[in-house]
Coordinates of C-alpha atoms and ligand atoms in Angstrom, one line a residue:
Chain X
M1 CA 0.0 0.0 0.0
K2 CA 1.3 3.4 -1.0
L3 CA 0.4 6.8 0.4
T4 CA 1.0 9.8 -1.9
V5 CA 0.5 13.4 -0.8
S6 CA 0.9 16.0 -3.5
D7 CA 0.8 19.7 -3.4
L8 CA -1.4 19.8 -0.3
T9 CA -2.6 23.1 1.0
A10 CA -4.7 23.4 4.2
G11 CA -5.3 25.7 7.2
Y12 CA -7.6 26.7 9.9
A13 CA -10.3 29.4 9.2
K14 CA -8.4 31.9 7.1
A15 CA -4.9 31.0 8.4
Q16 CA -3.0 28.9 5.8
V17 CA -0.7 26.4 7.3
L18 CA 0.3 24.0 4.5
F19 CA 1.8 25.5 1.4
G20 CA 2.2 22.6 -1.0
M21 CA 3.2 19.6 1.1
S22 CA 4.2 16.6 -0.9
L23 CA 5.4 13.3 0.4
E24 CA 5.3 9.5 -0.2
L25 CA 5.3 6.5 1.9
G26 CA 5.6 2.9 0.7
Q27 CA 5.0 -0.5 2.3
G28 CA 7.6 -1.6 4.8
E29 CA 9.1 1.9 5.0
L30 CA 9.7 4.0 8.0
V31 CA 9.7 7.6 7.0
A32 CA 10.2 10.6 9.4
V33 CA 8.6 14.0 9.0
L34 CA 10.8 16.4 10.9
G35 CA 10.4 20.1 11.6
A36 CA 10.1 22.8 14.3
N37 CA 7.0 23.4 16.3
G38 CA 4.3 25.0 14.2
A39 CA 5.7 23.8 10.8
G40 CA 2.5 22.0 9.9
K41 CA 3.4 18.4 10.6
T42 CA 0.3 17.7 12.7
T43 CA -1.9 19.5 10.2
T44 CA -0.5 17.3 7.4
L45 CA -1.5 14.1 9.3
R46 CA -4.9 15.5 10.1
A47 CA -5.6 16.2 6.4
I48 CA -4.4 12.7 5.5
S49 CA -6.6 11.0 8.0
G50 CA -9.6 13.2 7.2
L51 CA -9.9 15.1 10.5
I52 CA -9.7 18.4 8.5
R53 CA -10.6 19.1 4.9
P54 CA -7.7 20.2 2.7
W55 CA -8.0 23.3 0.6
G56 CA -6.2 21.9 -2.3
G57 CA -3.8 19.2 -3.5
E58 CA -4.3 15.4 -3.5
I59 CA -4.0 12.5 -1.1
R60 CA -4.0 9.1 -2.6
L61 CA -3.8 5.6 -1.3
D62 CA -2.6 3.2 -3.9
G63 CA -3.6 5.7 -6.5
Q64 CA -7.2 6.1 -5.2
S65 CA -8.1 9.6 -4.1
L66 CA -9.3 9.9 -0.5
A67 CA -11.1 13.2 -1.2
G68 CA -14.6 13.3 0.5
L69 CA -14.1 10.1 2.6
S70 CA -14.7 10.4 6.3
A71 CA -12.0 9.6 8.8
A72 CA -13.7 6.3 9.6
R73 CA -13.8 5.2 5.9
R74 CA -10.1 6.0 5.6
A75 CA -9.3 4.0 8.7
A76 CA -11.3 1.1 7.2
L77 CA -9.1 1.4 4.1
G78 CA -6.0 0.7 6.2
L79 CA -4.9 4.1 7.4
G80 CA -3.9 4.2 11.1
H81 CA -3.3 7.4 13.0
V82 CA -1.9 7.8 16.5
P83 CA -2.9 11.4 17.1
E84 CA -1.0 14.2 18.9
G85 CA -1.7 14.0 22.6
R86 CA -2.6 10.3 22.4
Q87 CA -6.4 10.9 22.8
L88 CA -7.1 7.9 24.9
F89 CA -10.4 7.0 26.5
P90 CA -9.3 7.9 30.1
L91 CA -12.2 6.3 31.9
M92 CA -12.0 3.0 30.1
S93 CA -9.6 0.1 30.8
V94 CA -6.5 -0.6 28.7
E95 CA -8.3 -3.6 27.1
E96 CA -11.4 -1.6 26.4
N97 CA -9.3 1.1 24.7
L98 CA -7.7 -1.6 22.6
L99 CA -11.0 -3.2 21.7
L100 CA -12.3 0.1 20.5
G101 CA -9.4 0.2 18.1
A102 CA -11.0 -2.8 16.5
A103 CA -14.6 -1.9 17.2
F104 CA -15.9 -3.1 13.8
L105 CA -13.7 -6.2 13.3
A106 CA -15.3 -9.6 13.6
W107 CA -14.8 -11.2 17.1
E108 CA -12.0 -13.7 16.2
R109 CA -10.1 -11.0 14.4
R110 CA -10.3 -8.7 17.4
Q111 CA -8.9 -11.5 19.6
E112 CA -6.0 -12.0 17.2
S113 CA -5.3 -8.3 17.1
L114 CA -5.4 -8.2 20.9
E115 CA -2.8 -11.1 21.1
F116 CA -0.6 -9.3 18.5
T117 CA -0.7 -6.1 20.4
Y118 CA -0.1 -7.7 23.8
A119 CA 2.9 -9.5 22.3
L120 CA 4.3 -6.2 21.0
F121 CA 3.6 -4.4 24.4
P122 CA 3.8 -6.9 27.2
R123 CA 3.4 -4.0 29.6
L124 CA -0.1 -3.4 28.3
S125 CA -1.0 -7.0 28.9
E126 CA 0.0 -6.6 32.6
R127 CA -2.2 -3.5 32.9
R128 CA -5.1 -4.7 30.8
G129 CA -7.7 -4.0 33.6
Q130 CA -6.3 -0.6 34.6
L131 CA -8.0 2.7 33.6
A132 CA -6.1 4.3 30.7
G133 CA -6.1 7.7 32.5
T134 CA -4.0 6.2 35.3
L135 CA -1.2 4.9 33.1
S136 CA 2.3 6.5 33.0
G137 CA 3.2 8.7 30.0
G138 CA 5.2 5.9 28.3
E139 CA 2.4 3.3 28.8
Q140 CA -0.2 5.8 27.5
Q141 CA 1.9 6.2 24.3
M142 CA 2.2 2.4 23.9
L143 CA -1.6 2.1 24.4
A144 CA -2.2 4.8 21.8
I145 CA 0.0 2.9 19.3
G146 CA -1.4 -0.4 20.3
R147 CA -5.0 0.8 19.9
A148 CA -4.2 2.1 16.4
L149 CA -2.7 -1.3 15.5
M150 CA -5.8 -3.1 16.6
G151 CA -7.7 -2.2 13.4
R152 CA -4.9 -3.9 11.3
P153 CA -3.8 -0.7 9.4
R154 CA -1.4 -1.1 6.5
I155 CA -0.1 2.4 7.1
L156 CA 0.5 3.8 10.5
M157 CA 1.0 7.6 11.1
V158 CA 2.4 8.5 14.6
D159 CA 2.4 12.1 15.8
E160 CA 5.3 12.9 18.2
P161 CA 5.3 9.7 20.2
S162 CA 8.4 10.8 22.2
L163 CA 6.8 13.9 23.5
G164 CA 7.0 14.0 27.3
L165 CA 8.9 10.8 27.6
S166 CA 12.4 10.2 29.1
P167 CA 15.1 9.6 26.6
K168 CA 15.2 5.9 27.4
L169 CA 11.5 5.5 27.0
A170 CA 11.5 7.6 23.8
E171 CA 14.1 5.2 22.4
E172 CA 12.0 2.2 23.4
V173 CA 8.9 3.6 21.7
L174 CA 10.7 4.4 18.5
A175 CA 12.4 1.0 18.5
T176 CA 8.9 -0.5 18.5
L177 CA 8.0 1.5 15.4
A178 CA 10.9 -0.2 13.7
R179 CA 9.4 -3.5 14.7
I180 CA 6.1 -2.5 13.3
K181 CA 7.7 -1.6 10.1
A182 CA 9.3 -5.0 10.0
E183 CA 5.8 -6.5 10.0
G184 CA 5.4 -4.9 6.6
M185 CA 3.5 -1.8 7.5
G186 CA 4.4 1.6 6.3
V187 CA 5.2 4.0 9.2
L188 CA 5.1 7.8 9.0
L189 CA 6.7 9.2 12.0
V190 CA 6.2 12.9 12.9
E191 CA 8.9 14.0 15.4
Q192 CA 10.7 17.0 16.8
N193 CA 13.3 14.7 18.2
V194 CA 15.4 14.8 15.0
A195 CA 18.4 12.9 16.2
L196 CA 16.5 9.9 17.4
S197 CA 14.2 9.8 14.4
L198 CA 17.0 9.8 11.9
E199 CA 18.4 6.7 13.7
V200 CA 15.3 4.6 13.1
A201 CA 14.0 6.1 9.8
D202 CA 14.8 4.9 6.3
R203 CA 14.0 8.3 4.8
A204 CA 13.0 11.7 6.1
Y205 CA 11.4 14.9 5.1
V206 CA 12.3 18.2 6.7
V207 CA 9.3 20.6 6.8
E208 CA 9.4 24.3 7.2
H209 CA 6.4 26.7 6.9
G210 CA 4.1 24.1 5.6
K211 CA 6.2 22.5 2.9
V212 CA 9.1 20.1 2.4
V213 CA 12.4 21.9 2.2
L214 CA 14.7 18.9 2.3
A215 CA 14.3 15.2 1.7
G216 CA 16.4 12.1 1.4
P217 CA 17.7 8.9 3.1
A218 CA 18.0 9.3 6.8
Q219 CA 21.7 8.7 7.0
E220 CA 22.4 11.3 4.4
L221 CA 20.2 13.9 6.2
A222 CA 22.0 13.2 9.4
Q223 CA 25.2 14.2 7.7
D224 CA 23.7 17.2 6.0
E225 CA 25.2 20.5 7.2
R226 CA 21.9 22.4 7.2
V227 CA 20.2 19.7 9.2
Q228 CA 23.0 19.5 11.7
K229 CA 23.0 23.2 12.2
A230 CA 19.3 23.7 12.5
Y231 CA 18.1 20.6 14.2
L232 CA 20.9 18.6 15.7
A233 CA 22.7 21.5 17.4
L234 CA 26.1 20.2 16.2
Chain B
M1 CA -46.0 7.5 59.8
E2 CA -48.4 6.6 57.1
I3 CA -48.1 10.1 55.6
L4 CA -44.3 9.8 55.6
L5 CA -44.5 6.4 53.8
Q6 CA -47.0 7.7 51.3
T7 CA -44.7 10.7 50.6
L8 CA -41.7 8.5 50.1
I9 CA -43.6 6.4 47.6
N10 CA -45.0 9.4 45.7
G11 CA -41.4 10.7 45.4
L12 CA -40.0 7.4 44.3
L13 CA -42.7 6.9 41.6
A14 CA -42.2 10.4 40.2
A15 CA -38.4 9.7 40.1
G16 CA -38.9 7.2 37.3
V17 CA -40.2 9.6 34.8
Y18 CA -37.7 12.3 35.9
A19 CA -34.8 9.8 35.4
L20 CA -36.1 9.0 31.9
V21 CA -36.2 12.6 30.8
A22 CA -32.9 13.5 32.5
S23 CA -31.0 10.5 31.0
G24 CA -32.0 11.7 27.6
L25 CA -30.7 15.1 28.4
A26 CA -27.5 13.6 29.8
L27 CA -27.0 11.8 26.4
A28 CA -27.3 15.1 24.5
V29 CA -24.9 16.9 26.9
G30 CA -22.5 14.1 27.6
V31 CA -22.2 12.4 24.2
V32 CA -23.2 15.0 21.6
G33 CA -21.8 17.8 23.7
I34 CA -24.8 20.1 23.2
V35 CA -26.7 21.9 26.0
N36 CA -30.2 21.3 24.6
F37 CA -32.8 23.7 25.9
A38 CA -35.3 22.1 23.5
H39 CA -35.2 18.7 25.3
G40 CA -38.7 19.3 26.9
E41 CA -40.2 19.9 23.5
F42 CA -39.4 16.4 22.5
L43 CA -41.4 15.4 25.6
M44 CA -44.2 17.7 24.4
I45 CA -44.2 16.0 21.0
G46 CA -44.6 12.6 22.7
A47 CA -47.5 13.9 24.8
F48 CA -49.3 15.1 21.7
V49 CA -48.7 11.9 19.8
S50 CA -50.3 10.1 22.7
Y51 CA -53.2 12.5 22.7
F52 CA -54.0 12.3 19.0
L53 CA -53.5 8.6 18.7
F54 CA -55.9 8.2 21.7
T55 CA -58.6 10.6 20.5
A56 CA -58.4 9.8 16.7
Q57 CA -57.6 6.1 16.8
G58 CA -58.6 5.1 20.3
L59 CA -55.1 3.8 20.8
D60 CA -54.1 3.0 24.4
P61 CA -51.1 5.1 25.6
L62 CA -49.2 1.9 26.2
I63 CA -49.3 1.3 22.5
S64 CA -48.6 5.0 21.7
L65 CA -45.2 4.6 23.5
G66 CA -43.6 3.1 20.5
A67 CA -45.1 5.6 18.1
A68 CA -44.1 8.6 20.3
A69 CA -40.5 7.2 20.7
L70 CA -40.2 6.9 16.9
A71 CA -41.7 10.4 16.3
A72 CA -39.4 12.0 18.9
F73 CA -36.5 10.1 17.5
A74 CA -37.3 11.4 14.0
V75 CA -37.7 15.0 15.1
G76 CA -34.5 14.7 17.2
A77 CA -32.6 13.2 14.3
I78 CA -33.8 15.9 11.9
S79 CA -32.9 18.6 14.4
Y80 CA -29.5 17.1 14.8
Y81 CA -28.9 17.0 11.1
G82 CA -30.3 20.4 10.2
L83 CA -29.5 22.5 13.3
I84 CA -27.1 20.9 15.8
R85 CA -24.5 19.4 13.5
P86 CA -23.6 22.7 11.8
V87 CA -23.0 24.4 15.2
L88 CA -21.1 21.6 16.9
A89 CA -17.8 23.5 16.5
A90 CA -19.3 26.9 17.2
P91 CA -19.0 28.7 20.6
E92 CA -21.2 27.3 23.4
L93 CA -23.2 30.4 23.6
N94 CA -24.2 30.1 20.0
Q95 CA -25.3 26.5 20.6
M96 CA -27.4 27.5 23.6
L97 CA -29.1 30.3 21.7
L98 CA -29.8 27.9 18.9
T99 CA -31.4 25.2 21.1
F100 CA -33.3 27.9 23.0
G101 CA -34.6 29.2 19.7
L102 CA -35.6 25.6 18.7
S103 CA -37.5 25.3 22.0
I104 CA -39.5 28.4 21.4
A105 CA -40.1 27.6 17.7
L106 CA -41.5 24.1 18.6
Q107 CA -43.7 25.5 21.4
N108 CA -45.1 28.1 19.0
L109 CA -45.6 25.6 16.3
A110 CA -47.6 23.4 18.7
L111 CA -49.6 26.5 19.8
L112 CA -50.5 27.3 16.2
L113 CA -51.4 23.7 15.4
F114 CA -53.2 22.6 18.6
G115 CA -54.0 25.8 20.6
A116 CA -53.1 26.4 24.2
D117 CA -55.6 24.1 25.8
T118 CA -54.4 21.3 28.1
R119 CA -55.5 17.9 26.8
V120 CA -55.7 14.9 29.0
V121 CA -55.5 11.3 27.8
S122 CA -58.0 9.4 29.9
P123 CA -58.0 5.7 29.3
P124 CA -60.5 3.7 31.4
Y125 CA -57.9 2.8 34.0
Q126 CA -56.7 6.4 34.5
G127 CA -58.2 6.7 38.0
S128 CA -57.4 3.1 39.2
T129 CA -55.4 2.7 42.3
V130 CA -53.2 -0.1 43.5
S131 CA -53.2 -1.1 47.2
L132 CA -50.1 -2.6 48.7
L133 CA -49.4 -3.1 52.4
G134 CA -52.1 -0.7 53.4
L135 CA -50.8 2.0 51.1
S136 CA -52.5 3.0 47.9
F137 CA -51.2 4.7 44.8
G138 CA -52.3 5.4 41.3
L139 CA -52.0 2.6 38.8
V140 CA -50.7 5.0 36.1
P141 CA -47.9 6.4 38.1
F142 CA -47.0 2.9 39.3
A143 CA -47.0 1.6 35.7
S144 CA -45.0 4.6 34.5
F145 CA -42.4 3.9 37.2
V146 CA -42.1 0.3 36.2
L147 CA -41.8 1.1 32.5
S148 CA -39.2 3.8 33.2
V149 CA -37.1 1.3 35.2
A150 CA -37.4 -1.2 32.4
L151 CA -36.5 1.4 29.7
L152 CA -33.5 2.7 31.7
S153 CA -32.3 -0.9 32.3
G154 CA -32.5 -1.3 28.5
L155 CA -30.5 1.9 28.0
Y156 CA -27.8 0.8 30.4
W157 CA -27.7 -2.6 28.8
F158 CA -27.3 -1.0 25.4
L159 CA -24.5 1.3 26.6
G160 CA -22.7 -1.3 28.6
R161 CA -23.1 -4.4 26.6
T162 CA -23.4 -3.7 22.9
R163 CA -20.7 -2.6 20.4
L164 CA -22.7 0.4 19.4
G165 CA -23.2 1.4 23.0
F166 CA -19.5 1.0 23.5
A167 CA -19.0 3.4 20.6
V168 CA -21.4 5.9 22.2
R169 CA -19.4 5.8 25.4
A170 CA -16.2 6.2 23.5
V171 CA -17.4 9.3 21.7
A172 CA -18.4 10.8 25.1
Q173 CA -14.9 10.4 26.4
N174 CA -12.9 11.6 23.4
R175 CA -14.3 13.3 20.3
L176 CA -11.3 12.9 18.1
A177 CA -10.1 9.3 18.4
P178 CA -13.2 7.3 17.5
G179 CA -13.2 8.6 13.9
L180 CA -9.5 7.5 13.5
L181 CA -10.5 4.1 14.8
G182 CA -13.1 3.5 12.1
I183 CA -16.2 4.7 14.1
E184 CA -18.5 6.9 12.1
T185 CA -18.8 9.6 14.8
Q186 CA -21.5 11.5 12.9
R187 CA -23.7 8.4 13.0
V188 CA -23.0 8.0 16.7
Y189 CA -24.0 11.6 17.4
L190 CA -27.2 11.2 15.3
L191 CA -28.1 8.0 17.2
A192 CA -27.4 9.5 20.6
F193 CA -29.4 12.7 19.9
G194 CA -32.3 10.6 18.5
L195 CA -32.2 8.4 21.5
S196 CA -32.1 11.4 23.8
A197 CA -35.3 12.8 22.1
A198 CA -37.0 9.4 22.2
L199 CA -36.5 9.0 25.9
A200 CA -38.2 12.4 26.4
G201 CA -40.9 11.4 24.0
V202 CA -41.7 8.3 25.9
A203 CA -41.9 10.3 29.1
G204 CA -44.3 12.6 27.3
V205 CA -46.7 9.8 26.7
M206 CA -46.7 9.0 30.5
L207 CA -47.3 12.6 31.3
S208 CA -50.2 12.9 28.9
V209 CA -52.1 10.5 31.2
M210 CA -50.7 11.6 34.6
L211 CA -50.8 15.3 33.7
Y212 CA -51.8 16.5 30.3
A213 CA -50.5 17.4 26.8
S214 CA -50.0 21.1 26.1
P215 CA -47.6 23.2 24.0
T216 CA -45.7 24.4 27.1
I217 CA -45.6 21.3 29.2
G218 CA -41.9 20.7 28.2
F219 CA -40.5 23.8 29.7
A220 CA -40.8 22.7 33.4
Y221 CA -39.2 19.3 32.5
T222 CA -36.3 20.9 30.7
L223 CA -35.6 22.8 33.9
K224 CA -36.0 19.7 36.1
A225 CA -33.8 17.6 33.8
F226 CA -31.1 20.3 34.0
A227 CA -31.4 20.3 37.8
I228 CA -30.9 16.6 37.8
I229 CA -27.9 16.5 35.5
V230 CA -26.3 19.4 37.3
M231 CA -26.6 17.4 40.5
A232 CA -25.3 14.3 38.8
G233 CA -22.4 16.1 37.3
L234 CA -22.8 17.2 33.7
G235 CA -22.6 14.4 31.3
N236 CA -22.4 11.7 34.0
L237 CA -25.1 9.3 33.1
R238 CA -24.6 7.1 36.2
G239 CA -25.4 9.8 38.6
V240 CA -28.7 10.6 36.9
I241 CA -30.9 8.0 38.7
P242 CA -29.9 8.9 42.3
A243 CA -30.2 12.6 41.4
A244 CA -33.7 12.1 39.9
V245 CA -34.7 10.3 43.2
V246 CA -33.4 13.3 45.2
L247 CA -35.3 15.9 43.2
A248 CA -38.5 13.9 43.1
M249 CA -38.3 13.1 46.9
A250 CA -37.6 16.8 47.7
E251 CA -40.6 17.8 45.7
A252 CA -42.8 15.2 47.4
F253 CA -41.7 16.3 50.8
V254 CA -42.3 20.0 50.0
S255 CA -45.7 19.2 48.6
T256 CA -46.7 17.2 51.8
Y257 CA -45.0 19.0 54.6
V258 CA -44.6 22.7 53.6
P259 CA -47.8 24.7 54.2
G260 CA -49.1 25.7 50.8
G261 CA -46.5 23.3 49.5
G262 CA -48.3 22.8 46.1
G263 CA -47.1 26.3 45.1
W264 CA -43.5 25.7 46.1
V265 CA -43.0 22.3 44.4
E266 CA -42.2 23.9 41.1
A267 CA -39.4 25.9 42.7
V268 CA -37.6 22.9 44.2
F269 CA -35.6 22.3 41.0
F270 CA -34.0 25.7 41.4
L271 CA -33.0 25.0 45.0
V272 CA -31.4 21.8 43.8
I273 CA -29.4 23.6 41.1
F274 CA -28.4 26.2 43.6
V275 CA -27.3 23.8 46.3
S276 CA -25.4 21.5 43.8
L277 CA -23.5 24.4 42.2
T278 CA -22.7 26.0 45.5
Y279 CA -21.6 22.7 47.0
R280 CA -19.3 22.0 44.0
S281 CA -17.7 25.4 44.0
W282 CA -17.1 25.1 47.7
R283 CA -15.7 21.6 47.5
F284 CA -13.5 22.1 44.5
R285 CA -12.3 25.6 45.4
Ligands
ADP301 N1 -6.9 23.6 15.6 C1 -6.2 24.7 15.2 N2 -6.8 25.9 15.0 C2 -6.1 27.0 14.5 N3 -4.8 26.9 14.3 C3 -4.2 25.8 14.5 C4 -4.8 24.6 14.9 N4 -3.9 23.6 15.0 C5 -2.7 24.1 14.6 N5 -2.9 25.4 14.3 C6 -1.8 26.3 13.8 O1 -1.3 25.8 12.6 C7 0.1 25.9 12.6 C8 0.8 24.5 12.3 O2 0.4 23.7 13.4 P1 0.8 22.2 13.5 O3 0.3 21.5 12.2 O4 0.2 21.6 14.7 O5 2.4 22.2 13.5 P2 3.4 21.1 14.1 O6 2.6 19.8 14.3 O7 4.4 21.0 13.0 O8 3.9 21.6 15.3 C9 0.6 26.5 13.9 O9 0.8 27.9 13.6 C10 -0.6 26.4 14.8 O10 -0.8 27.4 15.7
MG302 MG1 2.3 18.8 16.1

């Protein structure tokens, strides 16, 4: 499954945020979208998953345009989105949160998804009965990712998973994304933690003021002078 | 002693209908996120459906319950689609003005169509009483109470045990995530708002027999339902039943024990709102 975003423009009310965003994500790829706070990374993800309506440009999944489809329809097509701020159901248990991620799968498929997710995050399995609102930050992030995986997406978009986590936990969470990629999913990772992201990503885009200003293999970007100066503080 | 028992029973019986109306409002506030001042008008619609089916078709109110639920659901769903959905993202004040306007529009529409008279549905059993353990109470209030308990049990079962109910609870806790998980949130809102109206509509049928149908009957119930959900904690469905019991009991006691109590009963809801809000602001200061 291939996600193609071309020349996307979008914004809120009259304030334009995206000025021609373009990016691609293929199966089994981990691609990072990097950039400073306010660059338009979250807005890009929102437009892709149908939470906001773009002003112009195209979003395609395997060549099929997603225009006019609800967020739920896009999810059913295989698009998973772990939103900024995790957006868990705080008064529901870990397991209930996970099951909601597969709310409309057949029962046996939900059980399989549950086993897969618990295998990926044993910590969630230990806490399956605990209310989501009482988990630690790292566990909440795992739950948000696990919940998105429950619906068997083929593309997973993750918005700033390392935010608010200790460096060690951040590394753990990003390492999990690499394992998810190894399962054959395409992973689009939005991050401000540039150094860590370039370690796990195959490719990366650098976004400034609502469009891509730099793109390439992660290792090359890590060596790039502009990236080092602006984002890696070297 | 006997008067006390009788008062307690009157309060308890009245609580059933109150809980029905207030649970509906709690769905609108807690799930859809809209402060619906037109909630009582859905009740009014149910009362008129009951009245016209009774006079024109001779249908027993018990049978009208289904028709009233459907009618209120339909009006609720249409209101959601045409009026509520466009303002869901608007400032709260705009939403309130809109539902307040809807309330007045529906009242005036009923006034134009049916006139201001109060109309009572009087099936043959209307005056019947039930005697139990030396206490007697009306058959209609008793049956309404039993029906309310049954319907509320059904509602809790739906919310707690079915997938769709699960989705409704999810939307109430987070507005953004359910869509990303493949849940059509717009349909959930539509269903919740329709259900909210249907619960009020069913209560309207009961009141058409216990009280009457009239264009303005909804207003007092909107206020009482607000008092109940404020006491329960806005959007907290679980607290609705005990809060309904408290309001109904308080009214029953005022009616029995306060001299000239009949006139004060309709002010009890205000006392309840006042005490709840004061208590909260004092406790969470
Ligand atoms: N819901 C919103 N309403 C209005 N403006 C918003 C909203 N969300 C984000 N913005 C604005 O859009 C710009 C881009 O935000 P965002 O896409 O969240 O950037 P990033 O995720 O890269 O930090 C910012 O200037 C931000 O203030
Ligand atoms: Mg962001």
